[in-house]
XYZ file of C-alpha atoms in Angstrom:
710
model
C 0.039 -0.027 -0.110
C 1.117 3.728 -0.782
C 1.802 4.495 3.141
C 4.643 6.697 4.285
C 6.708 5.076 7.162
C 9.720 6.286 8.974
C 12.908 4.407 8.692
C 16.152 4.586 10.593
C 19.240 4.522 8.401
C 22.684 3.659 10.009
C 26.127 3.544 8.346
C 29.268 2.172 9.791
C 32.601 2.667 8.284
C 34.882 -0.286 7.919
C 38.652 0.017 7.871
C 41.581 -2.312 7.873
C 44.335 -2.453 10.579
C 46.162 0.315 8.745
C 43.238 2.568 8.870
C 42.637 2.403 5.302
C 38.792 2.529 4.390
C 37.334 -0.606 2.859
C 33.815 0.392 2.651
C 30.724 0.602 5.179
C 27.974 -1.374 6.393
C 24.511 0.199 6.028
C 21.384 -1.124 7.865
C 17.754 0.126 7.400
C 15.222 -0.488 9.875
C 11.600 0.768 10.525
C 11.366 3.470 13.222
C 8.160 4.867 14.908
C 6.941 8.033 13.852
C 8.681 10.883 15.686
C 11.390 8.689 17.058
C 14.253 10.778 15.641
C 12.509 13.875 17.322
C 12.251 12.100 20.497
C 15.932 10.941 20.295
C 16.944 14.480 19.702
C 14.945 15.872 22.614
C 16.649 13.241 25.050
C 20.034 14.114 23.532
C 19.366 18.003 24.160
C 18.077 17.474 27.676
C 21.134 15.159 28.418
C 23.559 17.907 27.146
C 21.743 20.704 29.216
C 21.775 18.644 32.370
C 25.800 17.984 31.875
C 26.383 21.668 30.852
C 28.045 20.012 27.735
C 27.325 20.739 24.012
C 28.350 18.949 20.911
C 29.512 20.352 17.504
C 30.585 19.321 13.951
C 32.892 20.893 11.533
C 32.838 19.949 7.818
C 36.484 20.700 6.994
C 36.344 21.010 3.192
C 33.210 23.315 3.250
C 33.945 25.028 6.523
C 30.195 24.397 7.417
C 29.828 24.230 11.343
C 26.801 22.720 13.254
C 26.302 23.367 16.944
C 23.923 21.686 19.377
C 21.439 23.927 21.458
C 23.633 23.626 24.573
C 26.669 25.186 22.708
C 24.502 28.206 21.806
C 23.463 28.385 25.542
C 27.131 28.081 26.841
C 28.106 30.943 24.505
C 25.150 33.000 25.877
C 23.102 32.827 22.477
C 19.574 31.710 21.886
C 19.498 28.175 20.479
C 19.752 27.895 16.616
C 19.606 31.929 16.530
C 21.975 31.577 13.598
C 24.002 29.209 11.463
C 27.442 29.266 12.859
C 30.768 28.892 11.016
C 34.366 28.671 12.010
C 34.964 32.386 12.126
C 31.897 32.935 14.020
C 33.451 30.516 16.631
C 36.891 32.204 16.668
C 35.132 35.445 17.176
C 33.576 34.041 20.511
C 36.991 32.874 21.694
C 38.704 35.506 23.945
C 41.223 37.352 22.082
C 44.073 36.287 24.093
C 43.133 32.773 23.786
C 42.460 32.632 19.903
C 45.982 31.930 18.918
C 45.987 28.860 21.090
C 42.675 27.413 19.819
C 43.568 28.080 16.327
C 47.058 26.529 16.631
C 45.313 23.320 18.329
C 42.901 22.968 15.376
C 45.500 23.527 12.877
C 47.842 20.737 14.389
C 45.136 18.225 14.604
C 44.019 19.024 10.895
C 47.761 18.338 9.669
C 48.428 15.325 11.929
C 46.977 13.753 14.781
C 43.523 12.466 15.745
C 42.207 14.607 18.629
C 43.035 17.582 20.843
C 41.810 18.844 24.199
C 42.154 22.823 25.072
C 40.744 24.888 27.821
C 40.219 28.559 26.996
C 37.941 31.389 27.413
C 34.962 32.655 25.537
C 33.208 36.040 25.452
C 29.578 36.089 25.488
C 27.552 38.974 23.902
C 26.738 40.566 27.141
C 30.597 40.807 28.089
C 30.603 37.971 30.523
C 33.891 35.648 30.411
C 33.267 31.970 30.799
C 35.964 28.986 30.784
C 35.287 26.189 28.650
C 36.848 22.854 27.926
C 36.928 21.824 24.217
C 37.586 18.344 23.096
C 37.676 17.162 19.508
C 38.142 14.212 17.275
C 39.291 14.221 13.507
C 37.617 12.057 10.800
C 39.884 11.401 7.869
C 39.462 10.218 4.353
C 41.151 7.207 2.992
C 44.160 9.506 1.555
C 44.601 10.910 5.330
C 43.105 14.321 4.598
C 40.927 15.794 7.406
C 37.038 15.245 6.483
C 35.414 16.187 9.868
C 35.970 17.429 13.233
C 33.749 16.072 15.795
C 33.965 17.858 19.205
C 32.190 18.822 22.585
C 32.195 22.013 24.657
C 31.916 22.087 28.508
C 31.343 25.074 30.843
C 34.103 24.658 33.521
C 33.907 28.269 34.687
C 33.681 27.382 38.515
C 36.341 24.729 38.208
C 38.655 26.966 36.518
C 38.065 29.905 39.097
C 38.386 27.449 41.901
C 41.645 26.014 40.452
C 42.941 29.714 40.061
C 42.013 30.436 43.737
C 43.600 27.402 44.888
C 46.812 28.237 43.150
C 46.935 31.938 44.432
C 46.027 30.559 47.927
C 48.946 27.964 47.938
C 51.420 30.487 46.408
C 50.398 33.080 49.174
C 50.948 30.294 51.738
C 54.335 29.529 50.458
C 55.229 33.267 50.225
C 54.177 33.820 53.869
C 55.729 30.813 55.220
C 59.240 31.873 53.284
C 58.823 35.465 54.648
C 58.351 34.477 58.345
C 60.988 31.646 58.193
C 63.516 34.454 56.987
C 62.397 36.499 59.798
C 62.714 33.902 62.330
C 66.182 32.771 61.059
C 67.723 36.120 61.716
C 66.188 36.271 65.317
C 67.973 35.071 68.254
C 67.611 31.375 68.780
C 67.553 29.653 72.240
C 70.164 26.979 72.892
C 69.977 24.458 75.365
C 71.679 21.368 76.770
C 69.698 18.369 78.274
C 71.217 15.433 79.815
C 70.199 11.872 79.140
C 67.607 11.918 81.929
C 65.798 14.898 80.411
C 66.913 17.642 82.794
C 68.181 20.845 81.369
C 71.867 21.507 82.160
C 72.299 24.846 80.415
C 70.561 27.268 78.080
C 71.492 30.511 76.362
C 70.449 34.010 77.719
C 68.239 34.596 74.680
C 65.598 32.766 76.295
C 64.832 35.948 78.230
C 63.611 37.713 74.970
C 62.222 34.846 73.217
C 60.314 33.176 76.016
C 60.385 35.607 79.072
C 62.269 33.159 81.294
C 65.306 33.644 83.264
C 67.761 30.876 82.490
C 67.810 29.729 86.266
C 64.056 29.453 86.100
C 64.678 26.324 83.623
C 68.110 24.897 84.473
C 67.907 21.987 86.772
C 64.185 21.017 85.645
C 62.743 18.455 83.419
C 62.440 19.681 79.964
C 59.069 18.135 79.645
C 57.700 20.589 82.242
C 57.866 23.441 79.766
C 56.366 21.504 76.937
C 52.607 21.687 76.144
C 50.864 18.454 77.397
C 49.772 17.549 73.713
C 53.404 17.896 72.642
C 55.186 15.761 75.032
C 54.517 12.535 73.330
C 55.878 13.798 70.037
C 59.481 14.041 70.820
C 59.891 10.334 71.108
C 61.907 8.291 73.602
C 65.119 10.276 74.623
C 67.059 7.305 73.869
C 66.071 7.503 70.309
C 67.000 11.175 70.044
C 70.456 10.321 71.457
C 70.768 7.935 68.809
C 70.594 10.372 65.899
C 69.117 13.842 64.802
C 65.189 13.509 64.741
C 65.106 16.768 62.694
C 63.079 19.770 63.485
C 59.746 19.644 65.221
C 57.174 22.175 66.026
C 56.380 22.182 69.782
C 54.729 24.642 72.211
C 56.578 25.989 75.103
C 55.326 27.566 78.227
C 55.883 30.981 79.045
C 55.758 32.782 82.604
C 52.312 34.214 81.961
C 50.832 30.679 81.402
C 50.490 30.989 77.596
C 52.368 28.784 75.009
C 54.494 29.859 72.218
C 55.151 27.927 69.110
C 58.988 26.996 68.775
C 60.848 24.950 66.126
C 63.065 22.461 68.125
C 66.056 20.827 66.640
C 68.216 18.458 68.735
C 71.418 16.202 68.075
C 73.208 14.068 70.376
C 76.761 15.541 71.859
C 79.502 13.864 74.049
C 80.059 15.635 77.507
C 82.304 14.844 80.333
C 79.264 13.221 81.958
C 78.385 11.092 78.840
C 75.978 11.602 76.131
C 73.563 14.619 76.198
C 71.258 16.422 73.819
C 72.074 19.929 72.419
C 68.982 21.685 71.061
C 68.131 24.956 69.253
C 64.734 26.523 69.713
C 63.552 29.029 67.225
C 60.476 31.261 67.466
C 57.910 30.217 64.769
C 54.975 31.926 66.483
C 54.065 34.145 63.763
C 54.668 31.590 60.925
C 52.180 29.204 62.475
C 49.707 31.771 62.922
C 49.968 32.818 59.196
C 49.620 29.285 58.043
C 46.526 28.459 60.141
C 44.971 31.875 58.841
C 45.823 31.028 55.070
C 44.720 27.383 55.679
C 41.338 28.801 56.906
C 41.173 31.237 53.876
C 41.676 28.169 51.588
C 38.826 26.371 53.099
C 36.346 29.307 53.461
C 34.780 31.624 51.172
C 36.089 35.277 51.554
C 32.638 36.835 50.866
C 30.485 34.959 53.388
C 33.074 33.185 55.611
C 31.446 29.949 54.757
C 33.347 26.654 54.123
C 33.959 26.255 50.428
C 32.496 23.493 48.142
C 35.419 21.236 48.678
C 35.173 21.615 52.639
C 31.523 21.131 52.361
C 31.782 17.990 50.555
C 34.191 16.693 53.105
C 31.812 17.558 55.864
C 28.971 15.595 54.143
C 31.531 12.626 53.866
C 32.373 12.979 57.646
C 28.702 12.897 58.650
C 27.815 9.944 56.488
C 30.617 8.075 58.039
C 29.110 8.743 61.465
C 25.716 7.308 60.545
C 24.703 4.250 62.337
C 23.802 1.268 60.229
C 20.169 1.470 59.491
C 17.694 3.855 57.728
C 19.281 7.218 58.935
C 20.426 9.473 56.241
C 22.426 12.537 55.565
C 20.500 15.427 54.002
C 21.918 18.310 51.635
C 20.220 21.437 50.957
C 21.203 23.648 47.925
C 19.768 27.080 48.607
C 19.832 29.578 45.544
C 18.959 33.188 46.241
C 16.233 34.103 43.823
C 16.870 36.996 41.425
C 20.461 37.893 42.401
C 21.257 38.463 38.733
C 18.594 41.303 38.321
C 20.030 42.804 41.471
C 23.512 42.788 39.932
C 22.307 44.173 36.530
C 20.524 46.834 38.459
C 23.006 47.881 41.184
C 26.368 46.179 40.292
C 27.663 43.185 41.800
C 28.579 44.694 45.073
C 24.891 45.024 45.795
C 24.329 41.165 45.024
C 27.232 40.307 47.147
C 25.639 42.261 49.916
C 22.336 40.618 49.473
C 24.066 37.226 49.369
C 26.204 37.668 52.513
C 23.083 38.812 54.390
C 21.026 35.992 53.363
C 24.108 33.506 54.272
C 24.034 35.139 57.810
C 20.242 34.559 58.039
C 20.578 30.891 57.064
C 23.436 30.192 59.626
C 21.223 31.737 62.473
C 18.476 29.628 61.520
C 20.499 26.394 61.222
C 22.242 27.343 64.477
C 25.645 25.768 63.473
C 27.934 27.503 61.192
C 29.937 24.241 60.512
C 26.803 22.690 58.607
C 26.634 25.614 56.167
C 28.778 26.135 53.340
C 29.064 28.463 50.072
C 28.427 26.921 46.844
C 28.727 28.192 43.249
C 27.445 31.566 42.345
C 24.379 32.527 44.399
C 24.270 29.065 46.269
C 24.515 28.085 49.967
C 24.689 24.631 51.018
C 23.231 23.243 54.349
C 24.207 19.548 55.679
C 21.507 18.068 57.737
C 23.178 14.952 59.514
C 21.317 12.109 60.891
C 17.878 12.381 59.495
C 15.143 9.713 59.914
C 14.029 10.499 56.378
C 14.143 13.097 53.849
C 10.769 14.568 54.898
C 12.449 15.575 58.123
C 14.246 18.267 56.118
C 10.902 19.934 55.400
C 10.596 22.084 58.766
C 14.125 23.402 58.389
C 13.619 24.275 54.674
C 10.423 26.260 55.713
C 12.203 28.071 58.696
C 14.912 29.192 56.176
C 12.200 30.403 53.602
C 10.525 32.493 56.211
C 13.922 33.777 57.742
C 15.540 35.254 54.693
C 12.586 37.371 53.540
C 13.202 40.351 55.607
C 13.896 43.561 53.512
C 17.636 44.205 52.731
C 18.450 47.783 52.043
C 20.691 48.231 48.681
C 21.280 51.994 48.765
C 17.969 53.558 49.180
C 15.988 50.568 47.824
C 14.718 47.787 50.156
C 15.198 44.458 48.506
C 12.975 41.412 49.708
C 14.924 38.467 48.956
C 13.617 34.784 48.555
C 15.167 31.485 48.116
C 14.681 28.307 46.074
C 15.868 25.236 47.930
C 16.769 21.647 46.511
C 16.890 18.699 48.737
C 18.702 15.401 48.387
C 19.544 12.685 50.865
C 21.954 9.829 51.000
C 23.301 6.985 53.303
C 26.729 5.971 54.251
C 27.784 4.635 50.929
C 26.493 7.541 48.666
C 29.083 9.911 47.074
C 28.980 13.352 48.774
C 29.782 14.987 45.386
C 26.641 13.446 43.976
C 24.533 14.546 46.954
C 25.736 18.084 46.311
C 24.865 17.655 42.351
C 21.541 16.254 43.187
C 20.660 18.960 45.616
C 21.665 21.608 42.810
C 19.300 19.657 40.489
C 16.483 19.879 42.823
C 17.338 23.717 43.536
C 17.027 24.391 39.781
C 13.886 22.523 39.372
C 12.499 24.663 42.415
C 13.444 27.864 40.485
C 11.703 26.628 37.466
C 8.629 25.796 39.239
C 8.132 29.346 40.580
C 10.943 30.120 42.929
C 10.384 30.796 46.801
C 9.828 27.096 47.232
C 11.696 23.620 47.946
C 11.890 20.681 45.840
C 13.146 17.116 46.484
C 15.434 15.247 44.033
C 13.338 12.187 44.713
C 9.702 12.232 43.975
C 8.615 9.728 46.680
C 10.497 11.827 49.184
C 8.674 14.869 47.895
C 5.188 12.959 48.110
C 6.009 11.845 51.799
C 6.942 15.443 52.844
C 3.800 16.634 51.204
C 1.729 14.021 53.185
C 3.388 15.113 56.337
C 2.734 18.940 55.610
C -1.016 18.118 54.941
C -0.995 16.080 58.341
C 0.554 18.844 60.101
C -1.929 21.399 58.586
C -4.849 18.956 59.561
C -3.498 18.884 63.039
C -3.539 22.956 63.231
C -7.222 22.895 61.921
C -8.003 20.019 64.375
C -6.738 22.250 67.255
C -8.899 25.025 66.268
C -11.856 22.830 65.876
C -11.368 21.193 69.198
C -11.152 17.549 67.533
C -8.778 16.121 70.194
C -9.978 14.284 73.172
C -8.290 12.134 75.972
C -8.969 8.402 76.095
C -8.636 7.041 79.361
C -6.723 3.832 80.028
C -7.244 2.199 83.590
C -4.246 1.815 86.169
C -5.030 -0.995 88.581
C -3.462 -2.224 91.902
C -1.812 -5.397 90.822
C -2.551 -7.231 94.110
C -6.178 -6.202 94.484
C -7.410 -5.557 90.968
C -8.801 -2.173 92.101
C -8.683 0.655 89.471
C -6.822 3.514 91.203
C -6.506 5.968 88.279
C -6.276 6.473 84.459
C -3.868 7.624 81.999
C -5.058 10.311 79.546
C -4.035 9.305 76.048
C -4.840 11.732 73.354
C -6.926 10.684 70.101
C -8.138 12.674 67.242
C -11.777 12.718 66.493
C -11.614 14.039 62.806
C -14.444 15.955 61.304
C -15.284 12.960 59.039
C -15.937 10.690 62.240
C -12.624 8.759 62.163
C -10.609 8.254 65.492
C -6.906 8.551 64.783
C -4.520 6.929 67.216
C -1.713 9.042 68.952
C 1.279 7.201 67.108
C -0.039 8.341 63.683
C 0.057 12.107 64.417
C 2.240 12.768 67.565
C 5.684 12.614 65.742
C 4.076 15.334 63.267
C 2.886 17.330 65.902
C 6.230 17.320 67.589
C 8.175 18.176 64.473
C 5.592 21.075 63.926
C 6.194 22.538 67.417
C 2.445 21.824 67.885
C 2.967 19.199 70.697
C 2.680 21.703 73.719
C -0.632 22.739 72.395
C -1.852 19.229 72.376
C -0.457 18.892 75.951
C -2.530 21.669 77.199
C -5.694 20.305 75.460
C -5.283 16.964 77.200
C -4.459 18.514 80.502
C -7.354 20.763 80.507
C -9.950 18.020 79.695
C -8.352 15.613 81.931
C -8.753 18.144 84.962
C -12.206 18.791 83.837
C -12.904 15.041 83.984
C -11.412 14.887 87.501
C -13.901 17.583 88.491
C -16.770 15.727 87.287
C -15.790 12.577 89.508
C -15.130 14.480 92.862
C -15.602 11.276 95.144
C -13.750 8.463 93.527
C -10.263 9.658 94.838
C -8.862 8.295 91.547
C -6.226 10.229 89.791
C -5.527 10.874 86.098
C -1.968 10.689 84.636
C -1.039 13.269 81.837
C 1.960 13.227 79.427
C 4.184 16.290 79.315
C 6.501 16.992 76.540
C 9.935 18.805 76.847
C 8.473 21.682 74.681
C 5.732 22.060 77.225
C 8.135 22.381 80.037
C 9.897 24.844 78.073
C 7.051 27.023 78.189
C 7.543 29.634 80.809
C 4.025 29.573 82.111
C 3.224 25.788 82.125
C 3.496 25.657 86.035
C 1.069 28.591 86.390
C -1.305 27.199 83.789
C -1.519 23.768 85.635
C -2.035 25.324 89.213
C -4.665 27.744 87.541
C -6.542 24.991 86.009
C -6.645 22.793 89.073
C -7.704 25.870 91.010
C -10.540 26.899 88.537
C -11.835 23.243 88.663
C -11.372 22.723 92.358
C -9.343 19.685 91.938
C -6.949 18.518 94.637
C -3.450 18.616 93.284
C -2.614 15.175 94.342
C -5.078 13.617 91.911
C -2.869 14.749 89.059
C 0.123 12.917 87.851
C 2.484 14.233 85.185
C 4.517 11.840 83.155
C 7.865 12.816 81.588
C 10.027 10.557 79.264
C 13.709 9.819 80.233
C 14.649 11.512 77.061
C 13.155 14.825 78.223
C 14.968 14.729 81.427
C 18.289 14.920 79.584
C 17.497 18.583 78.458
C 16.438 19.930 81.905
C 17.962 23.360 82.435
C 17.674 25.271 85.654
C 14.630 26.880 84.558
C 12.975 23.722 83.733
C 14.172 22.258 86.840
C 12.441 24.976 88.748
C 9.262 24.346 86.880
C 9.418 20.723 88.039
C 10.005 21.573 91.631
C 7.197 24.174 91.693
C 4.446 21.768 90.534
C 5.954 19.149 92.978
C 5.742 21.531 95.767
C 2.029 22.223 94.794
C 1.428 18.600 95.505
C 1.678 17.001 91.859
C 3.326 13.725 91.496
C 6.046 13.309 88.700
C 6.536 10.059 87.056
C 9.243 8.764 84.528
C 7.481 7.200 81.681
C 8.986 4.342 79.491
C 11.751 4.068 82.220
C 14.648 1.654 81.029
C 14.510 2.575 77.326
C 16.192 6.203 77.644
C 19.549 7.580 78.492
C 18.927 9.448 81.865
C 21.102 9.140 84.721
C 20.074 7.802 88.098
C 21.166 10.975 89.533
C 17.935 12.345 88.163
C 15.954 10.247 90.421
C 18.098 11.664 93.154
C 17.988 15.223 92.337
C 14.517 15.782 91.015
C 11.297 15.390 92.861
C 10.184 12.114 91.171
C 7.474 10.216 92.562
C 7.266 6.920 90.595
C 8.751 4.968 87.666
C 6.638 3.504 84.686
C 8.219 0.092 83.418
C 8.424 0.354 79.571
C 6.045 -2.213 77.802
C 8.907 -3.798 75.975
C 10.000 -5.094 79.382
C 6.647 -6.381 80.290
C 6.022 -8.305 76.999
C 9.233 -9.893 77.680
C 8.256 -10.998 81.056
C 5.121 -12.592 79.746
C 7.410 -14.481 76.924
C 9.730 -15.829 79.633
C 12.724 -13.860 78.590
C 15.166 -14.136 81.451
C 16.948 -10.820 80.794
C 13.700 -8.703 80.796
C 12.922 -10.637 84.003
C 16.185 -9.830 85.777
C 15.801 -6.148 84.658
C 12.441 -5.727 85.718
C 13.192 -7.315 89.330
C 16.230 -4.811 89.483
C 14.198 -1.739 88.387
C 11.488 -2.412 91.071
C 14.275 -2.926 93.680
C 15.801 0.375 92.765
C 12.362 2.033 92.972
C 11.749 0.475 96.267
C 15.087 1.680 97.604
C 14.261 5.305 96.698
C 10.723 4.992 97.957
C 9.014 5.522 94.540
C 5.587 4.328 93.233
C 5.959 1.690 90.341
C 3.448 1.257 87.264
C 4.138 -1.395 84.715
C 2.954 -0.654 81.215
C 1.744 -3.182 78.573
C -0.091 -5.610 80.831
C -1.907 -7.899 78.543
C -2.169 -11.315 80.191
C -2.904 -12.610 83.587
C 0.409 -14.541 83.525
C 2.168 -11.240 83.016
C 0.431 -9.609 85.713
C 1.214 -12.402 88.151
C 4.962 -12.210 87.491
C 4.918 -8.592 87.948
C 3.074 -8.686 91.282
C 5.475 -11.431 92.481
C 8.353 -9.108 91.819
C 6.864 -6.171 93.754
C 5.451 -3.866 91.069
C 2.364 -2.043 92.728
C 0.469 -0.968 89.654
C -0.312 -2.311 86.067
C -1.748 -0.690 82.931
C -2.557 -2.421 79.794
C -5.289 -4.023 77.660
C -5.798 -6.558 80.264
C -7.906 -3.888 81.959
C -9.513 -2.685 78.837
C -8.469 -0.489 75.770
C -8.359 3.235 76.197
C -11.805 4.825 75.739
C -13.505 8.004 76.427
C -15.090 8.532 79.760
C -17.673 11.216 79.205
C-alpha cells in the first residue's frame, strides 16, 4: 500500500588494521513516527543537564553545526543563527584565539584529537571558561574530513583552581617570609642530659620566652612543653641515637601561655656522657600565618562559609558517623532568587551584600555554622546530619524560607529576597559530590517551578513530605476545631485488681468521624512544634474529667513533652486549671520521658519543683529505654517509675533478661521510695509475674482499651 513510514538508516565505516577505508555497512530499520525527534530531545536534555554541548565541522566546506547547549554556553539563543568557524573564533577570548587556532591547525595536519581549555566572551561581556575536546575523521588519503567535538562550561572549576593556586602561592610566600624573619632572630640553645634535665641554656631565652635561665636549669624539659606535645619528641634514647630533625612544639611562658617553637636536637658527648644539644627558634608568627591561610583556603571570603570542597568533606564525615540502618544525611542547595537582576540594577557589590546577608540568616536559622557552606554563584549549602527520612528536612527548609524574607537595603532601595531550595539525601555509601549535585538539580527545579519554594530530588520523598505537611496542617485545623480528646486507660492495683487511676491518652476525632491513634500524628505534631498545644488540650480536659468525679479519689496521669516544660507559664497554667475546677493537686500525675529529662535546664528544673511543691506527682515514663542518669531520680522530685511495655512483654514471654531487669528496676524504685507502674500488661500471667516481683500497679489491655469517659 502507498503509506509513508519512518525508517532509521545507520552507516558504519569499515577500515583495515592500517586505517584504510574498505567500505561501510548500512542497515535500514523501521522506526516509530517521531522517534528521531524524541531521540534528539533526549540528547538535548542530557547535554543541558551535563552543561556540555556538541559540534561538528565539515572541513572542506567550513560548515559548522552546534547543538542547542553550545548556543547556551556561548550566551546565545539556541539556533539563533547558522555558525561557521569564523563565528566560533570571534567568540573566543582574544588572548586565547591563537592557542585555539594552533590546536585546530595541528590536529588537521596530523593527529587524531585535541583538548584545550580556553575562555569565551558572551555577547553581554561575561567571560566563561570552557573545555573543548575534538576528534578528527579522515578520508582514505589521510586528509581531514570532519572534526567532531564537545564544549563543556568549566568556569567554576577553573576559578576554583585559580583561587587554590593563588592561596597556595600566598601560603608558600608567607611561610618563606616568616622563616626568613625567624632565622635572623636570636635562637635559644639548651643542653639536656640523658635523663631529660636541662643543664644549660642561652640567655636569649629571656627575650624569646620571657624566662630567666635559672628558672629552667635543673628542671625536666618536659615541664615546659605543652601536654599535647610531650609525646611527639619520642623516647630520649632515640633522640640520643641520631638527629630526629626539626619539630614544632609549644613551650610554656611565665604568664601561662604557650609559644610555638621549632625544636632541633642532636646528640653530643660531654664529660658526663651523652647528652642532647637543642636549638629553639620562634615560629609563632609563621604558624599563625599558616593557620590563617589554611582557613582562607577552606572558607569563602565573601560569606566566611566553608568552600564547596570543604562542604563535601563535611558531608562525607557525617555519612561516616551514621549508624547502620535507615538514617540518612540530607543536603540542601539554597539559591538566592533574582540575584542576577540585583547585579544588573545595582552592580555586583549590591548582589554580594544581599548574598552575604542571606547567608548570615541561614546560619542563624540552622544554628551551626559548620553545617553551612558556600556553593557556586548564588548558592549556599546546608548539611543535615542523621535524618530519619528526607521528609524531616522540610521544617528547616520552611524556617529558612521564612527567615530570609526581611528586606535588605541596597542603597535607598529595600530588596526583599527569597530562596529556592533543593533537597537530596543519601546513606553511608553514597557519594558526597553526587549529593551536592543532586541538591543542585532539585534547586534548579524549584526555581523553574516558580521560586521561593523547596523541591526534592526524589519524587517519593517529595510525596512523603507533602503528606506530612498536609497532616501537620490538619492538626492545626483540628486544634482550632477542638477535635482532640483524651481517652482513658485504667491503672489497677496488681494485688487487689482495684482501679486506682487512669492515663489520659490523646486521640484525634476528625470531622469525618474517624478516630486517629496518637502514634499516627504525635511525631508530626512534635516536628511542627504543636505538641505543647496538644499537651494543654489533654491537660485541661483531664482536669475537667477529675472535677466531674469528685468522690472516687482516683487520679489521672497526663503526659508532658519537653516543649511544654520549656514554656515559661506551664506551671502557672497547671496550678490555675486545678484551682479553677477545684481539683486537689494530688489527683494529677504528670509523666515525662527519660529523654526529656536529659535537657532539663535550671529553669525547667524549677518548673518541675514548683509543681511538685504544689502536690502534683511526677512519674518517669518508659523507664529503662532512655539515657537518663540515676542522679535524676536523686536530684528531681520524682514520685514514681513506669516500666516500659517492652520489658513487660518480655516478662510474659519468659525472657530471663527482661525478668532480671524488671526485678532490678523495682528494687531500685523500692530503695528510693518510689511508686511503680508497669505498662503493657496484656495477660494474667504477666500480671502475676509483676505482682510477685513487687510492682504495685499495672496498665494495659488486660484492663481494657483506652476509651472516652464522658
